[in-house]
Amino acid sequence: MFWNKRVAVLISALIIAAITISILTYVRRPSLEGLAGLNGPTADSIIADGQSSSWSVHADGSESRLAILLTDEDSSWLGLAEGLKSIGVPFLITRNTKAAVQHKVVLAYPAISGRLLDAEDLETLAQHVESGGTLIATQILGGGLQGVFGFDRIEESRDYSEIRFSGSQPSLSFIDRPEERTVRIGNPDKDLHRIGTQAFVGATNILATYDDGSAAVVAHASKQGGQAYAIGFDLGFFILKSANGRNGGVSRNYANAYEPSVDTWLRWIKSVYTQSEPAAITLHSAPEGRDLAVVISFDIDYSNSMTNTRAFSDLLSELGIPGTFFIQTKYFDDYNDKAFFNDFTLPIVQHLNESGMEVASHSVTHAKTFSDMPLGEGSERFPDYQPRVLNEGRTWNASILGELRVSKYLLEQVTETEVVSFRPGYLATPERLPEALDASGYKYASSATSGNVLTHLPYRMNFSRGYDSTTGVFQFPIAIEDEIPPHMNLREEPAVDLAKRLAEYGGCYVVLIHPNVTKEKIEFLNAVVPELKRFAWFGTLQQFGDWWTMRDSVSVDARIFEDEMVITVDSELPIQGLRLDLDTDWIPQSPLPDGVSFSPGSVYIAEAGTELSITMNMPSTDR
């Protein structure tokens, strides 16, 4: 009888398997007229090697730049470099102390100690401050420079989760919000995710303190007006940890709130730089000289949402702005939903494209298990790629590259337009997503909320969400999303207030809307968009990404010749809609180059080639 039961079970399993194979074989045949005959993409996706980025690519530039003195190559300098690029501070990196102190502002990173710097280097840094220069340093671990920074000794700890700024020191003048005064560096409920810190004992000029009141940032001035600032933790590591979503729930808010725990540090360095360097020039971070960059985006998650897209695209057209629609290309029935990428909905996708909206990828399956999927082979093609969501915790026959490649291919076939932007369902972010996006031909991602990554600025994604290698893909954090209560039409005022906060430093304001319902979300857009139009630029993620790619390639330098200064701007791409911020006393010599205009405190480049030179009359300076 036992044997008969085993045979019965085996036969039943074979029957179920046969039925399953038959069903899948039937479904995998594209019976839809709009998809019939499609087979692709034909080229394979090849994952590049994650070779460590080299600091030497940042080694050139004029003395007007902030100089990063790299005291240890085996460090998270990449986070500091990418952060300064995001906030728009020109910099160079050098290993030579004497070369560094030719610059007015020097940032010693990742640490100062007798092991990393010899006695001559340490004395050179001390003399730089004594003679009127500015020195910022993270982690003063030794070397005898305590007096230069104004403290007696350090105490190391991993117990801290917050840093609180206070005082009236000029470099802190921009801090006027509670979220800026107190920033997070660790999760107060999870010891494992806290970073190492140093508290400065015996300091007299304290700019910021840890949870228990001990000194986290200190300053000290020399008789000649030099300034030395000490930060008690590894700022580059903290930036990378946050950008890669590895901070263990540090954020106070997931979305729909101001979370500048990274941005405040970058703005502070920018403040020190612009106040200390007479020839300081910084790059503004919003297109066309506007105060804020806004992207209105929509996630098409299920069948009914497809029909609602028309109402939202018509509204955006009436408001005179474009939007980005992340569309799921589900061409089969499974646990999540029925197939809705079909002959009925393909014209909707085409209409979006024709009406000036961006069509972007939201994957094939929209599976909650996206983060746990295997990378894939890079040869996945429609119609052979046949994944199935079996339940919330299991997806069959799916891969990261399959989701990226096939969705992009299908959308491009329907729209006859290149698809370059991606957002995963549930904002699930596999470790290998950055290089998979790169290999699949994507340029831009919006896969994390500002709260999760502690920044409202775009940044370049790192290989395997790691610490030493970048990809060619940029991340644009989400500021506003629609699913956290209350309904969107009940939080219009806070949304506008957040936009105004971000406009103070050119933040990125990406809005995520699910078009599952229309009334309350259309009310939100009708109320908020006109308010933001007063000071914000609006565009698709691709438009903002293309502009940001150009800005990322720009280098700016200033060189002084007697009573004038020559600003040179170089870019790998033609310059468009770029604002340079500078000292309000500077006045350009006329005539300005074509496509360039001036107002006190800024130069605006509407359109130019890849090289530009502007001559300014210098204000009085003690440089």
XYZ file of C-alpha atoms in Angstrom:
623
model
C 0.000 0.000 0.000
C 2.914 2.345 0.768
C 4.307 1.681 -2.718
C 0.926 2.409 -4.331
C 0.720 5.738 -2.494
C 4.154 6.721 -3.747
C 3.172 5.807 -7.302
C -0.050 7.820 -6.975
C 1.859 10.850 -5.686
C 4.398 10.555 -8.501
C 1.692 10.277 -11.131
C -0.129 13.285 -9.696
C 3.078 15.324 -9.729
C 3.742 14.364 -13.340
C 0.208 15.331 -14.343
C 0.522 18.709 -12.587
C 3.912 19.294 -14.219
C 2.523 18.397 -17.633
C -0.423 20.749 -17.196
C 1.874 23.534 -16.004
C 4.220 23.073 -18.956
C 1.264 23.064 -21.342
C -0.133 26.273 -19.862
C 3.223 28.036 -19.915
C 3.914 26.835 -23.435
C 0.578 28.256 -24.544
C 1.024 31.572 -22.732
C 4.551 32.088 -23.986
C 3.268 32.269 -27.561
C 2.543 35.953 -28.184
C -1.021 35.845 -29.481
C -1.308 39.636 -29.292
C -1.206 41.309 -32.664
C 0.834 44.252 -31.347
C 3.577 41.958 -30.061
C 3.451 39.287 -32.750
C 6.751 38.690 -34.489
C 8.831 40.531 -31.906
C 12.003 38.789 -30.828
C 14.606 40.611 -28.834
C 16.673 42.342 -27.805
C 19.149 40.635 -30.113
C 22.374 41.871 -28.497
C 23.493 40.434 -25.171
C 24.058 42.581 -22.087
C 27.628 42.298 -20.821
C 28.335 43.249 -17.211
C 31.506 45.323 -17.004
C 34.165 44.539 -14.436
C 33.841 46.567 -11.260
C 37.320 48.031 -11.356
C 38.117 50.450 -8.564
C 37.814 54.106 -9.513
C 41.062 56.050 -9.513
C 41.433 59.276 -7.581
C 43.906 60.463 -10.210
C 41.088 61.353 -12.621
C 40.435 64.270 -10.258
C 44.061 65.394 -10.028
C 43.953 68.467 -12.282
C 42.611 71.968 -11.755
C 43.460 75.511 -10.739
C 44.304 76.770 -7.277
C 40.795 78.199 -6.936
C 39.471 74.688 -6.345
C 39.100 73.006 -2.999
C 42.030 70.622 -2.604
C 41.412 67.179 -1.137
C 44.632 65.945 0.431
C 44.194 62.179 0.205
C 46.141 60.758 3.114
C 45.121 57.143 2.444
C 44.172 55.773 -0.988
C 42.484 52.798 0.655
C 39.539 54.871 1.833
C 36.058 56.034 0.845
C 37.313 59.121 -0.993
C 34.830 58.300 -3.762
C 31.915 59.311 -1.542
C 33.481 62.670 -0.828
C 34.280 63.259 -4.503
C 30.790 62.349 -5.735
C 29.192 64.363 -2.940
C 31.145 67.499 -3.837
C 30.186 67.045 -7.485
C 26.517 66.827 -6.498
C 26.639 70.025 -4.441
C 28.714 71.741 -7.160
C 32.017 72.469 -5.405
C 35.036 72.354 -7.779
C 37.820 70.245 -6.306
C 40.926 68.288 -7.089
C 42.578 65.403 -5.286
C 46.273 65.211 -4.507
C 48.584 63.059 -2.419
C 51.145 65.868 -2.186
C 50.823 68.062 0.892
C 52.872 70.918 -0.543
C 50.699 70.940 -3.669
C 47.536 70.900 -1.558
C 48.464 73.978 0.479
C 48.820 76.034 -2.706
C 45.027 76.118 -2.468
C 43.273 78.401 -0.011
C 40.981 75.579 1.189
C 42.347 72.104 1.943
C 40.348 69.080 3.066
C 42.533 66.343 4.580
C 40.871 62.958 4.140
C 40.294 60.317 5.479
C 42.446 61.019 8.550
C 45.386 62.870 10.015
C 47.911 60.815 11.954
C 51.624 60.245 12.282
C 51.207 56.983 10.377
C 49.627 58.625 7.311
C 51.659 61.856 7.237
C 55.294 62.466 8.103
C 56.545 65.276 10.306
C 57.171 67.616 7.371
C 53.640 67.100 6.013
C 52.129 67.754 9.428
C 54.133 70.939 9.841
C 53.115 72.074 6.351
C 49.434 71.744 7.271
C 49.966 73.610 10.538
C 51.747 76.435 8.713
C 48.928 76.605 6.148
C 46.469 77.512 8.894
C 48.956 79.757 10.682
C 49.493 81.784 7.492
C 45.776 82.330 6.877
C 44.665 79.224 4.993
C 41.677 77.006 5.714
C 42.017 73.351 6.689
C 39.155 70.886 7.091
C 39.983 67.414 8.325
C 38.113 64.269 9.227
C 39.295 61.955 11.986
C 42.256 63.584 13.744
C 43.819 60.377 15.048
C 47.266 61.695 15.899
C 50.166 63.680 14.520
C 50.295 66.350 17.207
C 47.975 68.848 15.484
C 45.484 69.063 18.344
C 46.462 72.652 18.989
C 45.864 73.607 15.358
C 42.270 72.385 15.666
C 41.775 73.600 19.223
C 41.263 70.461 21.303
C 43.276 68.357 23.761
C 42.563 64.738 22.861
C 39.973 62.427 21.280
C 37.687 59.737 22.629
C 36.541 57.076 20.159
C 33.086 55.519 20.213
C 30.385 53.734 18.189
C 27.543 54.874 20.425
C 26.331 57.967 18.588
C 23.398 58.312 16.206
C 22.930 62.094 15.887
C 24.940 65.273 15.519
C 23.526 68.635 16.543
C 24.858 71.905 15.094
C 24.821 75.051 17.196
C 26.443 78.436 17.455
C 26.818 81.444 15.209
C 30.016 80.537 13.354
C 29.727 81.977 9.794
C 30.022 78.590 8.092
C 26.757 77.550 9.803
C 24.777 80.572 8.612
C 22.702 78.506 6.159
C 21.367 76.218 8.896
C 17.900 77.408 9.894
C 15.749 74.271 9.920
C 15.387 71.685 12.698
C 16.253 68.882 10.253
C 19.518 70.669 9.462
C 20.395 71.457 13.058
C 20.124 67.781 14.004
C 21.319 65.224 11.461
C 21.487 61.471 11.687
C 24.679 59.420 11.356
C 23.325 56.184 12.808
C 20.191 54.330 13.780
C 19.419 54.972 17.470
C 17.699 51.568 17.681
C 20.369 49.484 15.942
C 23.897 49.467 17.334
C 25.154 47.368 14.412
C 24.653 50.173 11.892
C 26.409 52.938 13.789
C 29.720 54.229 12.492
C 32.935 54.937 14.340
C 33.322 58.447 15.726
C 35.805 60.607 17.577
C 34.808 63.180 20.202
C 37.115 66.152 20.719
C 37.877 66.647 24.398
C 38.917 70.082 25.659
C 37.673 72.020 22.597
C 36.696 75.641 23.157
C 34.922 76.387 19.850
C 32.392 73.613 19.277
C 30.208 73.758 16.150
C 28.350 70.487 16.675
C 27.858 67.850 19.357
C 26.939 64.178 19.599
C 23.943 62.744 21.456
C 25.602 63.138 24.858
C 26.901 66.668 24.265
C 30.507 65.757 23.469
C 32.169 67.672 20.612
C 31.656 66.300 17.080
C 32.852 69.281 15.005
C 35.263 71.901 16.277
C 36.920 75.005 14.854
C 39.989 77.032 15.720
C 41.306 80.286 14.249
C 44.923 81.348 13.878
C 46.229 84.863 14.563
C 46.493 85.442 10.822
C 42.850 84.575 10.230
C 43.358 80.969 9.190
C 40.674 78.440 10.077
C 40.968 74.785 11.074
C 37.881 72.570 11.246
C 37.822 69.005 12.578
C 35.036 66.470 11.882
C 34.856 63.434 14.139
C 33.894 60.705 11.674
C 34.580 59.397 8.167
C 32.358 61.639 6.025
C 33.165 59.897 2.722
C 32.193 56.507 4.129
C 28.969 57.942 5.557
C 27.999 59.416 2.169
C 28.629 56.123 0.356
C 26.854 54.108 3.025
C 23.798 56.328 2.657
C 23.790 56.501 -1.145
C 23.968 52.727 -1.382
C 21.022 52.235 0.963
C 23.166 50.564 3.609
C 22.565 52.868 6.551
C 20.281 50.493 8.448
C 17.221 52.693 8.760
C 18.969 55.881 9.847
C 16.339 58.130 8.304
C 13.676 59.864 10.367
C 11.241 59.715 7.438
C 10.899 57.415 4.447
C 9.489 60.107 2.127
C 7.335 63.264 2.001
C 9.619 65.030 4.459
C 12.906 66.904 4.592
C 15.832 64.561 5.270
C 19.146 66.387 4.637
C 21.484 64.330 6.814
C 23.955 64.065 3.911
C 23.110 67.378 2.251
C 23.803 69.421 5.372
C 27.416 68.213 5.450
C 27.893 68.966 1.752
C 26.340 72.405 2.142
C 28.589 73.074 5.128
C 31.732 72.250 3.147
C 30.415 74.460 0.355
C 29.849 77.234 2.888
C 33.399 76.970 4.223
C 34.771 76.944 0.686
C 32.837 79.960 -0.605
C 33.598 81.997 2.518
C 37.303 81.149 2.491
C 38.210 81.143 -1.204
C 37.956 84.599 -2.856
C 37.794 83.000 -6.320
C 35.155 80.438 -5.361
C 32.788 79.406 -8.147
C 30.168 76.696 -7.714
C 27.808 74.905 -10.089
C 24.095 75.299 -9.487
C 22.168 72.019 -9.372
C 18.904 72.860 -11.189
C 18.507 73.450 -14.942
C 18.019 76.830 -16.590
C 19.028 78.749 -13.486
C 15.837 77.821 -11.665
C 15.869 77.138 -7.935
C 14.495 73.593 -8.050
C 14.260 70.647 -10.467
C 10.866 68.886 -10.496
C 10.019 65.556 -12.138
C 6.402 64.320 -11.992
C 6.425 60.549 -12.416
C 3.863 57.746 -12.471
C 4.178 54.034 -11.682
C 1.929 51.815 -13.797
C 1.634 48.769 -11.557
C -1.545 47.032 -12.622
C -4.194 46.794 -15.338
C -6.612 49.559 -14.295
C -3.768 52.054 -13.986
C -3.153 51.878 -17.719
C -6.551 53.351 -18.543
C -6.072 56.152 -15.995
C -2.844 57.392 -17.544
C -4.767 59.406 -20.137
C -6.318 61.614 -17.439
C -2.894 62.389 -15.977
C -1.125 62.973 -19.289
C -3.948 65.301 -20.383
C -3.625 67.202 -17.096
C 0.133 67.601 -17.477
C -0.367 68.855 -21.022
C -2.872 71.424 -19.733
C -0.373 72.508 -17.080
C 2.309 72.809 -19.750
C 4.720 70.268 -18.288
C 5.911 66.782 -19.297
C 5.980 63.731 -17.057
C 7.630 60.322 -16.828
C 5.507 57.167 -16.920
C 7.164 54.013 -15.595
C 5.264 51.209 -17.314
C 5.191 47.521 -16.394
C 5.180 45.312 -19.482
C 3.196 42.354 -18.155
C 2.358 40.108 -21.139
C 1.127 37.075 -19.168
C -1.273 36.245 -16.342
C 0.146 35.394 -12.933
C -0.423 35.838 -9.205
C -0.034 39.626 -9.391
C -2.422 40.456 -12.220
C -3.671 39.613 -15.656
C -1.656 40.448 -18.743
C -2.256 44.116 -19.499
C 0.486 44.946 -21.978
C -1.822 44.113 -24.869
C -3.559 45.398 -27.987
C -5.855 47.592 -25.890
C -3.102 49.286 -23.902
C -0.343 49.590 -26.510
C -2.065 52.636 -28.109
C -2.114 54.232 -24.638
C 1.656 53.846 -24.434
C 2.028 55.278 -27.920
C -0.170 58.244 -26.983
C 1.987 59.011 -23.967
C 5.065 59.119 -26.140
C 3.399 61.234 -28.823
C 2.104 63.744 -26.265
C 5.645 64.536 -25.063
C 5.719 62.288 -22.020
C 8.657 60.009 -21.245
C 7.933 56.286 -21.401
C 10.203 54.460 -18.947
C 10.548 50.914 -17.634
C 8.867 49.570 -14.510
C 10.089 45.995 -15.143
C 8.174 43.021 -16.573
C 6.774 41.308 -13.476
C 6.736 44.051 -10.819
C 7.733 41.350 -8.354
C 8.366 41.967 -4.666
C 11.212 39.480 -4.985
C 13.162 41.634 -7.443
C 15.941 42.209 -4.895
C 16.402 38.445 -4.516
C 16.397 37.518 -8.201
C 19.538 36.098 -9.798
C 21.449 38.466 -12.038
C 20.709 36.446 -15.186
C 22.722 35.639 -18.269
C 22.260 38.861 -20.216
C 20.782 36.980 -23.166
C 17.131 37.028 -22.014
C 14.768 37.797 -24.903
C 11.091 38.189 -25.636
C 9.088 35.984 -26.106
C 11.255 33.263 -24.566
C 11.591 35.172 -21.302
C 8.592 33.849 -19.369
C 8.747 34.720 -15.648
C 5.818 34.132 -13.295
C 5.010 35.643 -9.912
C 3.791 32.623 -7.940
C 3.110 34.501 -4.691
C 4.449 37.514 -2.803
C 7.577 35.649 -1.809
C 8.353 33.630 -4.907
C 8.895 34.409 -8.583
C 9.636 31.691 -11.115
C 12.071 31.929 -14.050
C 12.891 35.602 -13.556
C 16.188 37.482 -13.515
C 17.339 41.054 -12.992
C 18.703 41.337 -16.510
C 15.585 39.730 -17.940
C 13.369 42.292 -16.226
C 15.536 45.156 -17.472
C 16.233 43.956 -20.999
C 12.808 42.696 -22.026
C 10.784 45.585 -20.604
C 13.082 48.104 -22.277
C 12.906 46.219 -25.589
C 9.105 46.024 -25.641
C 8.626 49.682 -24.749
C 11.098 50.737 -27.423
C 9.332 48.641 -30.040
C 5.995 50.238 -29.180
C 7.209 53.843 -28.967
C 10.104 53.719 -31.453
C 11.972 55.785 -28.846
C 14.990 54.894 -26.715
C 14.086 54.003 -23.123
C 16.753 55.177 -20.666
C 15.008 55.428 -17.265
C 14.052 52.686 -14.806
C 12.220 52.309 -11.530
C 11.727 48.888 -9.897
C 8.458 47.776 -8.369
C 8.310 48.376 -4.623
C 11.590 50.299 -5.045
C 13.357 46.972 -4.612
C 17.068 47.465 -5.259
C 19.238 44.374 -5.824
C 22.892 44.798 -5.006
C 23.833 44.326 -8.646
C 21.180 46.643 -10.056
C 23.587 49.524 -10.886
C 25.825 47.494 -13.203
C 22.825 45.604 -14.603
C 21.214 48.924 -15.539
C 24.464 50.058 -17.132
C 24.820 46.846 -19.133
C 21.199 46.993 -20.307
C 21.489 50.505 -21.715
C 19.784 52.527 -18.986
C 21.180 55.882 -17.918
C 18.897 57.019 -15.119
C 17.207 55.408 -12.131
C 14.732 56.643 -9.556
C 14.707 53.667 -7.245
C 15.142 55.152 -3.764
C 13.444 57.763 -1.633
C 15.318 60.775 -0.328
C 14.669 59.563 3.199
C 16.251 56.216 2.491
C 19.466 57.698 1.053
C 19.528 60.857 3.237
C 19.932 63.236 0.292
C 17.766 65.306 -2.014
C 20.506 65.590 -4.640
C 21.157 63.299 -7.634
C 24.289 61.192 -7.614
C 26.113 58.500 -9.567
C 25.298 54.888 -8.609
C 28.105 52.597 -7.458
C 28.989 49.164 -8.771
C 27.198 46.521 -6.650
C 26.099 49.319 -4.309
C 29.646 49.290 -3.039
C 32.373 51.700 -2.013
C 35.074 51.855 -4.651
C 33.688 51.869 -8.199
C 31.095 53.989 -10.014
C 28.800 53.156 -12.927
C 27.472 55.394 -15.674
C 23.971 55.444 -14.156
C 22.631 58.377 -12.126
C 20.154 58.058 -9.255
C 17.395 60.644 -8.738
C 15.865 60.233 -5.256
C 12.096 60.432 -4.774
C 10.927 63.317 -2.573
C 7.139 62.851 -2.668
C 5.147 59.634 -2.935
C 1.407 59.002 -2.784
C 0.865 55.929 -0.603
C 1.841 57.202 2.851
C -1.293 58.625 4.580
C -3.012 61.010 4.412
C -4.317 61.240 0.829
C -2.324 63.522 -1.450
C -5.002 66.223 -1.606
C -4.731 66.548 2.178
C -1.007 67.291 2.171
C -0.592 69.912 -0.525
C 0.807 72.582 1.802
C 3.561 70.340 3.277
C 4.518 69.296 -0.254
C 4.970 72.921 -1.316
C 6.903 73.670 1.879
C 9.291 70.794 1.179
C 9.847 72.124 -2.336
C 10.708 75.551 -0.937
C 13.202 73.998 1.483
C 14.935 72.134 -1.335
C 14.939 75.255 -3.511
C 17.283 76.854 -0.980
C 20.114 74.755 -2.406
C 18.807 73.444 -5.727
C 17.507 70.089 -4.586
C 15.819 67.399 -6.644
C 12.017 67.055 -6.290
C 10.804 63.801 -7.837
C 7.117 63.024 -7.313
C 5.880 59.404 -7.483
C 2.176 58.857 -8.220
C 0.308 55.585 -8.763
C -2.588 56.302 -11.160
C -4.831 53.703 -9.517
C -7.222 56.544 -8.615
C -7.534 59.966 -10.177
C -9.584 62.495 -8.183
C -7.410 63.166 -5.140
C -4.141 62.950 -7.086
C -5.307 65.276 -9.826
C -6.401 67.722 -7.112
C -2.891 67.525 -5.650
C -1.209 68.276 -8.966
C -3.616 71.106 -9.777
C -2.801 72.723 -6.432
C 0.945 72.080 -6.188
C 2.261 72.498 -9.745
C 1.232 76.179 -10.162
C 2.884 77.007 -6.826
C 6.127 75.279 -7.820
C 6.155 76.852 -11.263
C 7.020 80.165 -9.613
C 10.559 78.985 -8.906
C 11.026 75.478 -10.349
C 12.052 73.838 -13.600
C 9.855 70.941 -14.770
C 10.922 68.087 -17.018
C 11.007 64.338 -17.494
C 13.541 62.168 -15.737
C 15.353 61.758 -19.043
C 15.472 65.510 -19.619
C 16.782 66.133 -16.124
C 19.167 63.200 -16.447
C 20.567 64.483 -19.738
C 21.114 67.906 -18.186
C 22.687 66.370 -15.083
C 25.016 64.276 -17.245
C 26.204 67.474 -18.917
C 26.636 69.222 -15.562
C 28.563 66.236 -14.199
C 31.061 66.608 -17.042
C 31.657 70.325 -16.437
C 34.838 71.583 -14.815
C 35.278 75.219 -13.816
C 38.446 77.046 -12.828
C 39.431 80.607 -11.981
C 42.871 82.105 -12.502
C 43.942 85.553 -11.330
C 46.052 87.881 -13.486
C 46.825 91.182 -11.741
C 43.453 92.952 -11.343
C 41.315 90.551 -13.362
C 40.256 86.967 -13.168
C 39.631 84.557 -16.016
C 36.993 81.883 -15.532
C 37.318 78.857 -17.783
C 34.529 76.324 -18.202
C 35.184 73.001 -19.892
C 32.657 70.289 -20.580
C 32.528 66.951 -22.354
C 29.098 67.933 -23.736
C 27.691 71.200 -25.096
C 26.727 73.427 -22.185
C 23.052 74.321 -21.799
C 21.065 76.003 -19.058
C 23.909 76.061 -16.517
C 24.260 78.628 -13.751
C 27.563 79.456 -12.063
C 27.334 81.017 -8.606
C 30.054 83.421 -7.488
C 30.922 86.441 -5.360
C 28.333 89.216 -5.716
C 31.115 91.836 -6.077
C 32.458 90.396 -9.313
C 31.618 92.257 -12.500
C 32.282 90.807 -15.961
C 34.249 92.654 -18.569
C 32.037 93.235 -21.589
C 31.168 91.896 -23.994
C 30.160 88.497 -22.627
C 30.352 85.489 -24.932
C 27.242 84.690 -26.941
C 24.677 82.764 -24.938
C 26.014 84.049 -21.594
C 24.291 86.525 -19.274
C 25.177 88.015 -15.905
C 23.396 89.093 -12.759
C 25.069 89.926 -9.434
C 26.223 86.663 -7.889
C 25.793 84.445 -10.937
C 26.674 83.820 -14.557
C 24.092 82.003 -16.664
C 25.141 79.984 -19.706
C 22.042 79.454 -21.827
C 23.923 77.727 -24.606
C 27.575 77.252 -25.466
C 30.003 74.749 -26.855
C 32.285 72.625 -24.733
C 34.734 75.428 -23.866
C 34.069 78.884 -22.523
C 36.131 81.735 -21.109
C 34.820 84.714 -19.130
C 36.932 87.591 -17.810
C 35.874 89.296 -14.595
C 37.042 92.447 -12.855
C 38.186 91.358 -9.404
C 36.783 92.918 -6.248
C 39.240 94.002 -3.579
C 40.786 90.949 -1.937
C 43.591 90.044 0.382
C 44.418 86.962 -1.670
